[in-house]
């Protein structure tokens, strides 16, 4: 893995073109000197599959004013603060209560395929107790303001403004490892930049072994570490 300081000044270890599962990251833990990945006393916890149809963009007041003035989103630094000089606008998955409930239903159906309707009705909700990492928080992580849009609205606007109406291309961008966070990034770009980003593999649609995928208008995220702590 490579090491760099990101635009916000934080040190991150990253590997391009791959989304690594936790067991793959654990093999690198000694070299990265990350004690959290080396813990062996973590109890069993659910590994659900989230189907997400909304994106969120968190920001601070200054950027909020610029977004309002410009009437849209862009990289104000035009890539100069990015180590690779790419002008990127960052969005995160907006995983809310409905997505958590739907993921819980899929998890139960997979784990107990012979469960009756009566048993399903009596089943108490549990997955929200594990969804304690900042990725599920209603609070903004990068400022006091948040924009939330349907994924399809964002992709449609991007298609019209940058792709001449063509569908944008999605690729496996990178896995970033921070001290207590794993970040999986998906690159969305115009077909005009196909050659520029050709080294990054296309994002899968139906691969059950992929950490992240895109299918039927939704991002599929197979979360392995959704807990801030494991007290439950």
N, CA and C of each residue as an Amber inpcrd file, in Angstrom:
protein
   696
   0.8330000  -1.1990000   0.0000000   0.0000000   0.0000000   0.0000000
   0.8640000   1.2430000   0.0000000   0.3500000   2.2980000  -0.5900000
   1.0520000   3.5640000  -0.6110000   0.5470000   4.4550000   0.5220000
   1.3230000   5.4670000   0.8500000   0.9580000   6.3860000   1.9270000
   0.9860000   7.8080000   1.4030000  -0.0150000   8.5890000   1.8050000
  -0.0600000   9.9910000   1.4150000  -0.8870000  10.7650000   2.4250000
  -0.7970000  12.0770000   2.3600000  -1.6300000  12.9490000   3.1780000
  -2.7500000  13.4780000   2.2830000  -3.9930000  13.2550000   2.7030000
  -5.1140000  13.6490000   1.8560000  -5.3710000  15.1520000   1.9250000
  -6.4270000  15.6000000   1.2460000  -6.7070000  17.0350000   1.1370000
  -7.0410000  17.6630000   2.4800000  -7.5070000  16.8630000   3.4250000
  -7.8390000  17.3850000   4.7420000  -6.6820000  17.2650000   5.7230000
  -5.5220000  16.8020000   5.2410000  -4.3280000  16.7580000   6.0700000
  -4.1290000  15.4710000   6.8310000  -4.9750000  14.4460000   6.6060000
  -4.8600000  13.1860000   7.3350000  -3.9990000  12.1900000   6.5620000
  -3.1940000  11.4280000   7.3090000  -2.3930000  10.3780000   6.6940000
  -3.2950000   9.2000000   6.3500000  -3.1610000   8.6900000   5.1360000
  -3.9380000   7.5340000   4.7200000  -3.0440000   6.5580000   3.9620000
  -3.2790000   5.2820000   4.1820000  -2.6410000   4.2310000   3.4020000
  -3.6630000   3.7830000   2.3610000  -3.2480000   3.6150000   1.1350000
  -4.2170000   3.2970000   0.1000000  -3.6210000   2.3570000  -0.9440000
  -4.5190000   1.6600000  -1.5980000  -4.1580000   0.8320000  -2.7410000
  -5.1820000   1.0960000  -3.8310000  -4.7300000   1.4480000  -5.0020000
  -5.6110000   1.7630000  -6.1170000  -6.1230000   0.4930000  -6.7980000
  -7.2550000   0.6280000  -7.4620000  -7.8120000  -0.4080000  -8.3340000
  -8.3670000  -1.6220000  -7.5960000  -8.4610000  -1.5570000  -6.2680000
  -8.9560000  -2.7050000  -5.5080000  -9.8210000  -2.2430000  -4.3400000
 -10.8310000  -3.0670000  -4.0110000 -11.5780000  -2.9440000  -2.7730000
 -11.2340000  -4.1790000  -1.9330000 -10.4320000  -3.9930000  -0.9000000
  -9.9200000  -5.1040000  -0.1090000 -10.8590000  -5.4490000   1.0390000
 -11.1180000  -6.7510000   1.2050000 -11.8660000  -7.2200000   2.3680000
 -11.0060000  -7.1070000   3.6240000 -11.6360000  -7.2060000   4.7920000
 -10.8940000  -7.0520000   6.0480000  -9.7990000  -8.0990000   6.2070000
 -10.0760000  -9.3340000   5.7780000  -9.0350000 -10.3600000   5.9300000
  -7.8130000 -10.0480000   5.0710000  -8.0320000  -9.3530000   3.9450000
  -6.8960000  -8.9380000   3.1170000  -6.1380000  -7.7880000   3.7700000
  -6.8680000  -6.8750000   4.4140000  -6.2140000  -5.7650000   5.1160000
  -5.4470000  -6.2640000   6.3240000  -5.9530000  -7.3100000   6.9940000
  -5.2650000  -7.8390000   8.1660000  -3.8710000  -8.3620000   7.8170000
  -3.7250000  -8.8750000   6.6030000  -2.4070000  -9.3760000   6.1800000
  -1.3840000  -8.2510000   6.0670000  -1.8870000  -7.0230000   5.8950000
  -0.9940000  -5.8740000   5.7740000  -0.8230000  -5.1350000   7.0990000
  -1.5310000  -5.5830000   8.1370000  -1.5970000  -4.8260000   9.3930000
  -0.2330000  -4.6530000  10.0440000   0.6060000  -5.6880000  10.0160000
   1.9240000  -5.5900000  10.6510000   2.7790000  -4.5190000   9.9780000
   2.7850000  -4.5060000   8.6610000   3.5850000  -3.5140000   7.9370000
   3.0380000  -2.1040000   8.1450000   1.7180000  -1.9840000   8.2770000
   1.0990000  -0.6760000   8.4520000   1.0780000  -0.2310000   9.9090000
   1.4310000  -1.1500000  10.8250000   1.4580000  -0.8580000  12.2630000
   0.0980000  -0.3330000  12.7380000  -0.9320000  -1.0290000  12.3050000
  -2.2920000  -0.6830000  12.7120000  -2.7720000  -1.6990000  13.7420000
  -2.8040000  -1.3330000  15.0290000  -3.1620000  -2.3050000  16.0710000
  -4.6210000  -2.7360000  16.0200000  -5.5020000  -1.9180000  15.4390000
  -6.9250000  -2.2550000  15.4290000  -7.2170000  -3.4350000  14.5140000
  -6.4790000  -3.5400000  13.4140000  -6.6830000  -4.6610000  12.5120000
  -6.1410000  -5.9680000  13.0840000  -5.2310000  -5.8750000  14.0540000
  -4.6040000  -7.0670000  14.6230000  -5.3820000  -7.6560000  15.7930000
  -6.4350000  -6.9990000  16.2320000  -7.2120000  -7.5110000  17.3570000
  -7.8640000  -8.8410000  16.9820000  -7.7560000  -9.8130000  17.8920000
  -8.3040000 -11.1380000  17.6440000  -9.5070000 -11.4570000  18.5210000
  -9.8250000 -10.5930000  19.4900000 -10.9050000 -10.8830000  20.4370000
 -12.2220000 -10.2140000  20.0560000 -12.3910000  -9.8910000  18.7790000
 -13.6270000  -9.2500000  18.3190000 -14.7140000 -10.3180000  18.1880000
 -15.8380000 -10.1720000  18.8700000 -16.9020000 -11.1850000  18.7840000
 -17.5740000 -11.1760000  17.4160000 -18.3250000 -12.2330000  17.1480000
 -19.0490000 -12.3220000  15.8910000 -20.1050000 -11.2250000  15.8010000
 -20.2920000 -10.6810000  14.6150000 -21.2970000  -9.6430000  14.4100000
 -21.8090000  -9.7510000  12.9730000 -22.9630000  -9.1710000  12.6630000
 -23.5620000  -9.3390000  11.3280000 -22.7150000  -8.7040000  10.2300000
 -22.8340000  -9.2870000   9.0580000 -22.2010000  -8.7260000   7.8620000
 -23.2810000  -8.5620000   6.7900000 -24.0250000  -7.4680000   6.8690000
 -25.1780000  -7.2740000   5.9840000 -24.7840000  -6.7270000   4.6170000
 -25.7660000  -6.7020000   3.7350000 -25.6070000  -6.1260000   2.4110000
 -26.5820000  -4.9560000   2.2800000 -26.0340000  -3.7630000   2.1280000
 -26.8660000  -2.5660000   2.0260000 -27.0820000  -2.1980000   0.5620000
 -28.3300000  -1.8740000   0.2280000 -28.6800000  -1.3730000  -1.0970000
 -29.0460000   0.1020000  -0.9280000 -28.2100000   0.9840000  -1.4460000
 -28.3180000   2.4120000  -1.1290000 -28.6890000   3.2090000  -2.3720000
 -29.7180000   4.0390000  -2.2470000 -30.2130000   4.8120000  -3.3900000
 -30.0740000   6.3170000  -3.1770000 -29.3820000   6.7560000  -2.1070000
 -29.1740000   8.1810000  -1.8460000 -27.7040000   8.4530000  -1.5350000
 -27.2620000   9.6500000  -1.9130000 -25.9020000  10.1040000  -1.6220000
 -25.9600000  11.3400000  -0.7440000 -24.8870000  11.5660000   0.0250000
 -24.8080000  12.7550000   0.8660000 -23.4630000  13.4350000   0.6640000
 -23.4790000  14.7430000   0.8290000 -22.2690000  15.5580000   0.7140000
 -22.2220000  16.4760000   1.9240000 -21.2630000  16.2510000   2.8170000
 -21.1190000  17.0570000   4.0290000 -20.1000000  18.1570000   3.8040000
 -20.3580000  19.3300000   4.3880000 -19.4460000  20.4540000   4.1760000
 -19.5850000  21.4700000   5.2930000 -18.7300000  22.4860000   5.2710000
 -18.7610000  23.5440000   6.2840000 -19.4070000  24.7970000   5.6880000
 -19.5390000  25.8450000   6.5030000 -20.2990000  27.0230000   6.1020000
 -19.7060000  27.7240000   4.8790000 -18.3780000  27.8560000   4.8420000
 -17.7590000  28.5520000   3.7210000 -18.0650000  27.8730000   2.3910000
 -17.9280000  26.5490000   2.3680000 -18.2150000  25.8100000   1.1430000
 -19.7010000  25.8460000   0.8160000 -20.5410000  25.8670000   1.8710000
 -21.9830000  25.9730000   1.6460000 -22.3240000  27.2340000   0.8550000
 -21.6870000  28.3460000   1.2110000 -21.9450000  29.6140000   0.5190000
 -21.5090000  29.5390000  -0.9440000 -20.3640000  28.8830000  -1.1980000
 -19.8970000  28.7570000  -2.5780000 -20.8170000  27.8580000  -3.3930000
 -21.3030000  26.7800000  -2.7720000 -22.2310000  25.8880000  -3.4760000
 -23.4990000  26.6430000  -3.8600000 -23.9680000  27.4720000  -2.9420000
 -25.1720000  28.2590000  -3.2220000 -24.9040000  29.2910000  -4.3220000
 -23.7290000  29.9260000  -4.2770000 -23.3900000  30.9330000  -5.2870000
 -23.2410000  30.3040000  -6.6650000 -22.5630000  29.1510000  -6.7200000
 -22.3250000  28.4750000  -7.9960000 -23.5560000  27.7180000  -8.4860000
 -24.4650000  27.4040000  -7.5670000 -25.6200000  26.6130000  -7.9550000
 -25.2750000  25.1670000  -8.2370000 -24.1950000  24.6810000  -7.6310000
 -23.7870000  23.2970000  -7.8590000 -22.5230000  22.9510000  -7.1050000
 -21.9710000  21.7800000  -7.3960000 -20.8250000  21.2330000  -6.6750000
 -19.6220000  21.1250000  -7.6060000 -18.4540000  21.4370000  -7.0680000
 -17.2200000  21.2980000  -7.8330000 -16.0420000  21.2790000  -6.8670000
 -14.8850000  20.9210000  -7.3750000 -13.6510000  20.9860000  -6.5970000
 -13.0990000  22.4040000  -6.7050000 -13.1580000  23.1980000  -5.6340000
 -12.7090000  24.5900000  -5.7350000 -11.2160000  24.7230000  -6.0020000
 -10.4570000  23.6520000  -5.7160000  -8.9960000  23.7050000  -5.8960000
  -8.5590000  23.1320000  -7.2390000  -9.5290000  22.6550000  -8.0270000
  -9.2620000  22.1590000  -9.3810000  -8.1750000  21.0870000  -9.4100000
  -8.1400000  20.2900000  -8.3660000  -7.2030000  19.1750000  -8.3270000
  -5.8330000  19.5060000  -7.7760000  -5.5430000  20.7790000  -7.4910000
  -4.1940000  21.1480000  -7.0590000  -3.8600000  20.6090000  -5.6690000
  -4.8860000  20.3200000  -4.8530000  -4.6270000  19.7730000  -3.5250000
  -4.6820000  18.2570000  -3.5030000  -4.9430000  17.6520000  -4.6370000
  -4.9490000  16.2010000  -4.7340000  -3.5720000  15.7300000  -5.1940000
  -3.0200000  14.6900000  -4.5340000  -1.6770000  14.2210000  -4.9140000
  -1.5660000  13.8210000  -6.3840000  -2.6730000  13.3630000  -6.9800000
  -2.6400000  12.9590000  -8.3830000  -3.1450000  14.0520000  -9.3150000
  -3.4750000  15.2240000  -8.7330000  -3.9460000  16.3720000  -9.5190000
  -5.2700000  16.0980000 -10.2220000  -6.0900000  15.2390000  -9.6030000
  -7.4170000  14.9850000 -10.1490000  -8.4210000  15.8880000  -9.4510000
  -9.2920000  16.4980000 -10.2120000 -10.3280000  17.3530000  -9.6560000
 -11.5460000  16.4870000  -9.3310000 -11.7150000  16.1610000  -8.0550000
 -12.7480000  15.2280000  -7.6190000 -13.7280000  15.9060000  -6.6740000
 -14.9830000  15.5310000  -6.7700000 -16.0030000  15.9370000  -5.8110000
 -16.4440000  14.6780000  -5.0800000 -16.4030000  14.7130000  -3.7450000
 -16.6150000  13.5030000  -2.9500000 -18.0350000  13.4260000  -2.4150000
 -18.6420000  12.2390000  -2.5560000 -19.9650000  11.9400000  -2.0160000
 -19.8780000  10.6650000  -1.1890000 -20.7760000  10.5280000  -0.2410000
 -20.8360000   9.3250000   0.5880000 -22.2080000   8.6850000   0.4620000
 -22.2740000   7.4020000   0.7680000 -23.5610000   6.7230000   0.7830000
 -24.3900000   7.2180000   1.9630000 -25.6660000   7.4640000   1.7280000
 -26.5770000   7.8680000   2.7990000 -27.3880000   6.6400000   3.2060000
 -26.9380000   5.9870000   4.2620000 -27.5860000   4.7650000   4.7460000
 -28.4870000   5.1350000   5.9130000 -29.7970000   5.0880000   5.6950000
 -30.7510000   5.4830000   6.7210000 -31.4750000   4.2930000   7.3230000
 -32.4590000   4.5520000   8.1780000 -33.2070000   3.4720000   8.8410000
 -33.8580000   2.4950000   7.8670000 -34.3820000   2.9960000   6.7380000
 -35.0340000   2.1010000   5.7800000 -34.0360000   1.1300000   5.1620000
 -32.8300000   1.6250000   4.8420000 -31.7970000   0.7530000   4.2680000
 -31.3240000  -0.2720000   5.2920000 -31.2320000   0.1440000   6.5510000
 -30.8120000  -0.7830000   7.6070000 -31.8560000  -1.8780000   7.8010000
 -33.1430000  -1.4970000   7.7990000 -34.2110000  -2.4890000   7.9600000
 -34.2300000  -3.4570000   6.7960000 -34.0760000  -2.9500000   5.5680000
 -34.0730000  -3.8210000   4.3910000 -32.8790000  -4.7740000   4.4160000
 -31.7090000  -4.2740000   4.8620000 -30.5240000  -5.1260000   4.9660000
 -30.7390000  -6.2130000   6.0040000 -31.4240000  -5.8740000   7.0870000
 -31.7270000  -6.8540000   8.1300000 -32.6220000  -7.9620000   7.5810000
 -33.6350000  -7.5940000   6.8050000 -34.5350000  -8.5870000   6.2130000
 -33.7800000  -9.5290000   5.2900000 -32.8920000  -8.9710000   4.4400000
 -32.1010000  -9.8220000   3.5350000 -31.1960000 -10.7570000   4.3200000
 -30.6110000 -10.2510000   5.4030000 -29.7030000 -11.0540000   6.2120000
 -30.4390000 -12.2210000   6.8720000 -31.6350000 -11.9610000   7.3890000
 -32.4190000 -13.0180000   8.0260000 -32.8790000 -14.0540000   7.0090000
 -33.2950000 -13.5970000   5.8280000 -33.7380000 -14.5300000   4.7920000
 -32.5990000 -15.4320000   4.3260000 -31.3910000 -14.8770000   4.3030000
 -30.2340000 -15.6790000   3.9020000 -29.8200000 -16.6460000   5.0000000
 -29.8770000 -16.1790000   6.2550000 -29.4380000 -17.0040000   7.3790000
 -30.4650000 -18.0720000   7.7270000 -31.7610000 -17.7110000   7.6590000
 -32.8400000 -18.6420000   8.0120000 -33.8220000 -18.7430000   6.8420000
 -33.4410000 -19.4570000   5.7830000 -34.2930000 -19.5190000   4.5890000
 -35.6310000 -20.2090000   4.8300000 -35.7490000 -21.0240000   5.8830000
 -36.9840000 -21.7490000   6.1580000 -37.8410000 -21.0700000   7.2160000
 -37.5170000 -19.8300000   7.5460000 -38.2860000 -19.1110000   8.5550000
 -39.7050000 -18.8440000   8.0600000 -40.6990000 -19.0800000   8.9280000
 -42.0930000 -18.8510000   8.5630000 -42.4260000 -17.3680000   8.6880000
 -43.5800000 -16.9790000   8.1140000 -44.0160000 -15.5910000   8.2120000
 -44.2870000 -15.2070000   9.6600000 -44.8260000 -16.1420000  10.4330000
 -45.0990000 -15.8680000  11.8360000 -43.8010000 -15.6030000  12.5940000
 -42.7810000 -16.3990000  12.3040000 -41.4840000 -16.1800000  12.9520000
 -40.8560000 -14.8620000  12.5330000 -41.0270000 -14.5130000  11.2710000
 -40.4730000 -13.2510000  10.7780000 -41.1390000 -12.0610000  11.4590000
 -42.4520000 -12.1490000  11.6890000 -43.1700000 -11.0610000  12.3510000
 -42.7020000 -10.8920000  13.7920000 -42.4200000 -12.0110000  14.4580000
 -42.0040000 -11.9690000  15.8550000 -40.5310000 -11.5680000  16.0240000
 -39.7860000 -11.6230000  14.9360000 -38.3620000 -11.3070000  15.0110000
 -38.1520000  -9.8450000  15.4040000 -37.4180000  -9.6080000  16.4690000
 -37.1400000  -8.2480000  16.9140000 -36.0070000  -7.6380000  16.0860000
 -36.1340000  -6.3560000  15.8240000 -35.1030000  -5.6590000  15.0590000
 -33.7940000  -5.6230000  15.8510000 -32.6810000  -5.8230000  15.1790000
 -31.3940000  -5.9060000  15.8670000 -30.2590000  -5.1940000  15.1380000
 -30.3530000  -5.0570000  13.8170000 -29.1960000  -4.5920000  13.0540000
 -28.8110000  -3.1590000  13.3990000 -29.7940000  -2.3350000  13.7500000
 -29.5030000  -0.9340000  14.0770000 -28.5720000  -0.8280000  15.2770000
 -28.5860000  -1.8490000  16.1480000 -27.6960000  -1.8220000  17.3210000
 -26.2230000  -1.9240000  16.9170000 -25.9810000  -2.5130000  15.7500000
 -24.6080000  -2.6510000  15.2730000 -24.1840000  -1.4880000  14.3810000
 -25.1450000  -0.7640000  13.8300000 -24.8430000   0.3250000  12.8920000
 -24.4440000   1.5810000  13.6600000 -23.2960000   1.5070000  14.3220000
 -22.8570000   2.6060000  15.1910000 -21.6370000   3.3440000  14.6710000
 -21.0970000   2.9270000  13.5300000 -19.9390000   3.6420000  12.9980000
 -20.3910000   4.9820000  12.4270000 -19.4760000   5.9340000  12.2630000
 -19.8510000   7.2540000  11.7080000 -20.5090000   7.1940000  10.3410000
 -20.3280000   6.1140000   9.6080000 -20.9360000   6.0000000   8.2840000
 -22.4570000   6.0060000   8.3550000 -23.0260000   5.6700000   9.5200000
 -24.4730000   5.6080000   9.6780000 -25.0140000   6.7790000  10.4810000
 -24.1620000   7.7000000  10.8580000 -24.5740000   8.7890000  11.7320000
 -25.3980000   9.8310000  10.9830000 -26.3810000  10.3960000  11.6850000
 -27.1680000  11.4930000  11.1230000 -26.3930000  12.8070000  11.1780000
 -25.3130000  12.8240000  11.9380000 -24.5100000  14.0300000  12.0580000
 -23.5300000  14.1330000  10.8940000 -23.2500000  15.3500000  10.4860000
 -22.2910000  15.5880000   9.4200000 -20.8760000  15.3500000   9.9230000
 -20.0640000  14.6690000   9.1260000 -18.7040000  14.3380000   9.5400000
 -17.6900000  15.4240000   9.1670000 -18.0010000  16.2280000   8.1610000
 -17.0220000  17.1910000   7.6560000 -17.5410000  18.6210000   7.7190000
 -18.4430000  18.8830000   8.6350000 -18.9680000  20.2280000   8.7700000
 -20.3780000  20.1870000   9.3220000 -21.0010000  21.3310000   9.3910000
 -22.3240000  21.4360000  10.0060000 -23.4610000  21.3550000   8.9970000
 -23.1460000  21.0920000   7.7320000 -24.1760000  21.1180000   6.7000000
 -24.0910000  19.8600000   5.8360000 -25.2590000  19.3930000   5.4230000
 -25.3140000  18.1780000   4.6110000 -26.3300000  18.3390000   3.4900000
 -25.9260000  17.9220000   2.2900000 -26.8300000  17.8040000   1.1490000
 -27.0970000  16.3170000   0.9290000 -28.3550000  15.9480000   0.7370000
 -28.7220000  14.5640000   0.4560000 -29.6020000  14.5350000  -0.7890000
 -29.2100000  13.7190000  -1.7720000 -29.9460000  13.6330000  -3.0300000
 -30.1420000  12.1710000  -3.4150000 -31.2060000  11.8710000  -4.1670000
 -31.3240000  10.5390000  -4.7630000 -30.1420000  10.2750000  -5.6890000
 -29.6150000   9.0960000  -5.6300000 -28.4670000   8.7270000  -6.4590000
 -28.7470000   8.9510000  -7.9380000 -29.9320000   8.5830000  -8.3740000
 -30.2550000   8.7140000  -9.7910000 -30.3010000  10.1690000 -10.2390000
 -30.7130000  11.0750000  -9.3430000 -30.7180000  12.5000000  -9.6890000
 -29.2930000  13.0080000  -9.8960000 -28.3770000  12.5670000  -9.0340000
 -26.9760000  12.9880000  -9.1530000 -26.3690000  12.4470000 -10.4470000
 -26.6050000  11.1690000 -10.7350000 -26.0490000  10.5660000 -11.9450000
 -26.6540000  11.1820000 -13.2000000 -27.9440000  11.4970000 -13.1450000
 -28.5960000  12.1090000 -14.3060000 -28.0310000  13.5050000 -14.5780000
 -27.8530000  14.3040000 -13.5070000 -27.2820000  15.6430000 -13.6750000
 -25.8490000  15.5520000 -14.2000000 -25.0850000  14.6070000 -13.6850000
 -23.7070000  14.4320000 -14.1380000 -23.6760000  14.0200000 -15.6110000
 -24.5870000  13.1280000 -15.9890000 -24.6560000  12.6730000 -17.3730000
 -24.9430000  13.8300000 -18.3300000 -25.8870000  14.6900000 -17.9640000
 -26.2600000  15.8000000 -18.8340000 -25.1620000  16.8590000 -18.9180000
 -24.4690000  17.0990000 -17.8120000 -23.4880000  18.1870000 -17.7640000
 -22.1040000  17.7920000 -18.2640000 -21.7480000  16.5160000 -18.1120000
 -20.3700000  16.1200000 -18.4160000 -20.2520000  14.9760000 -19.4180000
 -21.3640000  14.2680000 -19.6820000 -21.2760000  13.0810000 -20.5330000
 -22.1070000  13.2100000 -21.8090000 -22.6000000  14.4260000 -22.1200000
 -23.4160000  14.6520000 -23.3110000 -24.6020000  13.6930000 -23.3570000
 -25.1630000  13.3930000 -22.1770000 -26.3370000  12.5290000 -22.0990000
 -26.0270000  11.0490000 -22.0010000 -24.7610000  10.6610000 -22.1740000
 -24.3830000   9.2430000 -22.0840000 -24.2870000   8.8210000 -20.6190000
 -24.4350000   7.5350000 -20.3310000 -24.2840000   7.0710000 -18.9490000
 -22.8440000   7.2520000 -18.4780000 -22.6270000   7.7380000 -17.2570000
 -21.2630000   7.8280000 -16.7270000 -20.7000000   6.4360000 -16.4680000
 -19.3840000   6.3640000 -16.4240000 -18.6870000   5.0980000 -16.1910000
 -18.2890000   5.0110000 -14.7180000 -18.4780000   3.8270000 -14.1210000
 -18.1130000   3.6020000 -12.7170000 -16.9750000   2.5930000 -12.6410000
 -16.0020000   2.9190000 -11.7850000 -14.8330000   2.0500000 -11.6520000
 -14.4620000   1.8490000 -10.1780000 -13.7580000   0.7490000  -9.9110000
 -13.1970000   0.4990000  -8.5810000 -12.0080000   1.4360000  -8.4160000
 -12.1390000   2.4220000  -7.5420000 -11.1160000   3.4540000  -7.4230000
  -9.9960000   3.0250000  -6.4670000 -10.3180000   2.8930000  -5.1780000
  -9.2600000   2.5370000  -4.2270000  -9.8530000   2.1370000  -2.8800000
  -8.9900000   1.5230000  -2.0770000  -9.2620000   1.2650000  -0.6590000
  -8.3090000   2.1210000   0.1410000  -8.8520000   2.9320000   1.0590000
  -8.0250000   3.7700000   1.9330000  -8.1760000   3.2940000   3.3690000
  -7.0590000   3.1880000   4.0490000  -7.0660000   2.7740000   5.4400000
  -6.5470000   3.9140000   6.3090000  -7.4040000   4.3800000   7.2110000
  -7.0140000   5.3530000   8.2120000  -6.8150000   4.6190000   9.5330000
  -6.6120000   5.3510000  10.6210000  -6.3420000   4.7100000  11.9020000
  -7.4920000   3.8160000  12.3370000  -8.7280000   4.3280000  12.2190000
  -9.8990000   3.5700000  12.6620000 -10.9790000   3.5190000  11.5900000
 -10.6090000   3.6470000  10.3390000 -11.6210000   3.6890000   9.2860000
 -11.0780000   3.0730000   8.0120000 -11.9390000   2.3060000   7.3500000
 -11.6510000   1.8050000   6.0080000 -12.6060000   2.5020000   5.0520000
 -12.0650000   3.0920000   4.0050000 -12.8780000   3.8360000   3.0480000
 -12.7580000   3.1920000   1.6670000 -13.9110000   2.7860000   1.1260000
 -13.9580000   2.2410000  -0.2260000 -14.4670000   3.3230000  -1.1710000
 -13.7240000   3.5920000  -2.2240000 -14.0860000   4.6720000  -3.1470000
 -14.4300000   4.1080000  -4.5190000 -15.4800000   4.6760000  -5.0930000
 -15.9050000   4.3560000  -6.4510000 -15.7040000   5.6070000  -7.3060000
 -15.0610000   5.4520000  -8.4370000 -14.8180000   6.5700000  -9.3410000
 -15.9210000   6.6280000 -10.3910000 -16.5490000   7.7910000 -10.5340000
 -17.5590000   8.0270000 -11.5640000 -17.0050000   9.0750000 -12.5140000
 -16.9430000   8.7660000 -13.8060000 -16.3440000   9.7140000 -14.7460000
 -17.0370000   9.6530000 -16.0960000 -16.7320000  10.6320000 -16.9150000
 -17.3050000  10.7360000 -18.2500000 -16.6300000   9.7410000 -19.2050000
 -17.3730000   9.2370000 -20.2030000 -16.7460000   8.3830000 -21.2170000
 -15.5790000   9.0680000 -21.9270000 -15.5550000  10.4090000 -21.9200000
 -14.4520000  11.1310000 -22.5630000 -13.1330000  10.8990000 -21.8410000
 -13.1970000  10.5020000 -20.5690000 -11.9870000  10.2510000 -19.7840000
 -11.6900000   8.7620000 -19.6410000 -12.1970000   7.9930000 -20.5890000
 -12.0300000   6.5400000 -20.5130000 -10.5500000   6.1430000 -20.4800000
  -9.7450000   6.7490000 -21.3120000  -8.3220000   6.3960000 -21.3730000
  -7.5840000   6.8420000 -20.1150000  -7.9600000   8.0000000 -19.5820000
  -7.2890000   8.5310000 -18.4020000  -7.4030000   7.5840000 -17.2170000
  -8.5660000   6.9270000 -17.0780000  -8.8060000   6.0670000 -15.9160000
  -8.8910000   4.5920000 -16.2970000  -8.3080000   4.2170000 -17.4140000
  -8.4350000   2.8420000 -17.8990000  -7.7660000   1.8210000 -16.9790000
  -6.8250000   2.2480000 -16.1280000  -6.1670000   1.2950000 -15.2280000
  -7.0960000   0.7920000 -14.1310000  -8.1710000   1.5420000 -13.8530000
  -9.0970000   1.1570000 -12.7960000 -10.1550000   0.2210000 -13.3660000
 -10.3600000  -0.9450000 -12.7580000 -11.3460000  -1.9050000 -13.2920000
 -12.7700000  -1.3690000 -13.1560000 -13.6300000  -1.8090000 -14.0480000
 -15.0290000  -1.4070000 -13.9990000 -15.6850000  -1.9450000 -12.7310000
 -16.5760000  -1.1640000 -12.1580000 -17.2910000  -1.5890000 -10.9650000
 -18.2410000  -2.7190000 -11.3270000 -18.1910000  -3.8410000 -10.5870000
 -19.0590000  -4.9700000 -10.9390000 -20.5220000  -4.6750000 -10.6540000
 -21.3770000  -5.4640000 -11.2790000 -22.8020000  -5.3270000 -11.0550000
 -23.3950000  -6.5070000 -10.3070000 -22.9900000  -7.7310000 -10.6980000
 -23.5900000  -8.9370000 -10.1100000 -22.5840000  -9.8340000  -9.4160000
 -21.4120000  -9.3380000  -9.1020000 -20.4010000 -10.1550000  -8.4440000
 -20.7120000 -10.2580000  -6.9480000 -21.0860000 -11.4330000  -6.4390000
 -21.4210000 -11.5760000  -5.0210000 -20.2110000 -11.4740000  -4.1020000
 -19.0160000 -11.4940000  -4.6780000 -17.7930000 -11.4260000  -3.8750000
 -17.1810000 -10.0300000  -3.8470000 -17.8790000  -9.0560000  -4.3940000
 -17.3640000  -7.6870000  -4.4290000 -17.8050000  -6.9300000  -3.1860000
 -16.9080000  -6.1150000  -2.6320000 -17.2580000  -5.2720000  -1.4860000
 -18.3040000  -4.2460000  -1.9140000 -18.1000000  -3.6470000  -3.0860000
 -19.0120000  -2.6280000  -3.6050000 -19.4150000  -2.9900000  -5.0320000
 -20.6690000  -2.7180000  -5.3630000 -21.1700000  -2.9840000  -6.7030000
 -22.2640000  -1.9610000  -7.0120000 -22.7380000  -1.9920000  -8.2560000
 -23.8370000  -1.1090000  -8.6650000 -24.8190000  -1.9330000  -9.4780000
 -26.0740000  -1.9390000  -9.0260000 -27.0670000  -2.7560000  -9.6990000
 -28.4500000  -2.1540000  -9.4980000 -29.2330000  -2.1140000 -10.5710000
 -30.6240000  -1.6740000 -10.5190000 -30.7800000  -0.2950000  -9.8790000
 -29.8670000   0.6170000 -10.2150000 -29.9710000   1.9850000  -9.7270000
 -29.5430000   2.1860000  -8.2930000 -28.8720000   1.1980000  -7.7080000
 -28.4260000   1.3030000  -6.3200000 -26.9850000   0.8430000  -6.1820000
 -26.2870000   1.4520000  -5.2330000 -24.9780000   0.9370000  -4.8490000
 -25.1800000  -0.1970000  -3.8510000 -24.4340000  -1.2720000  -4.0410000
 -24.4570000  -2.4110000  -3.1250000 -23.1880000  -2.3480000  -2.2840000
 -23.3590000  -2.2950000  -0.9690000 -22.2180000  -2.2300000  -0.0570000
 -22.3150000  -3.3960000   0.9190000 -21.3470000  -4.2880000   0.8700000
 -21.2980000  -5.4410000   1.7640000 -20.3730000  -5.0970000   2.9350000
 -20.9780000  -4.5740000   3.9660000 -20.2340000  -4.0370000   5.0970000
 -19.6890000  -5.1490000   5.9800000 -18.4150000  -5.0170000   6.3500000
 -17.8000000  -5.9660000   7.2720000 -17.5140000  -5.3510000   8.6380000
 -17.5030000  -4.0340000   8.7340000 -17.1620000  -3.3760000   9.9960000
 -18.0780000  -2.1800000  10.1880000 -19.2930000  -2.4510000  10.6270000
 -20.2850000  -1.3920000  10.7840000 -20.3980000  -0.9070000  12.2170000
 -19.5790000  -1.4510000  13.1080000 -19.6630000  -1.1040000  14.5320000
 -18.5420000  -0.1510000  14.9260000 -18.9010000   0.8750000  15.6940000
 -17.8740000   1.7140000  16.3000000 -17.2070000   0.9750000  17.4450000
 -18.0230000   0.2510000  18.2270000 -17.5310000  -0.6640000  19.2610000
 -18.3090000  -1.9700000  19.1230000 -17.9100000  -2.9820000  19.8880000
 -18.5640000  -4.2870000  19.8200000 -19.1240000  -4.6760000  21.1720000
 -19.7710000  -3.7160000  21.8450000 -20.2820000  -3.9990000  23.1840000
 -21.5780000  -4.7800000  23.1540000 -22.3160000  -4.7100000  22.0390000
 -23.6170000  -5.3710000  21.9950000 -23.4280000  -6.8890000  21.9230000
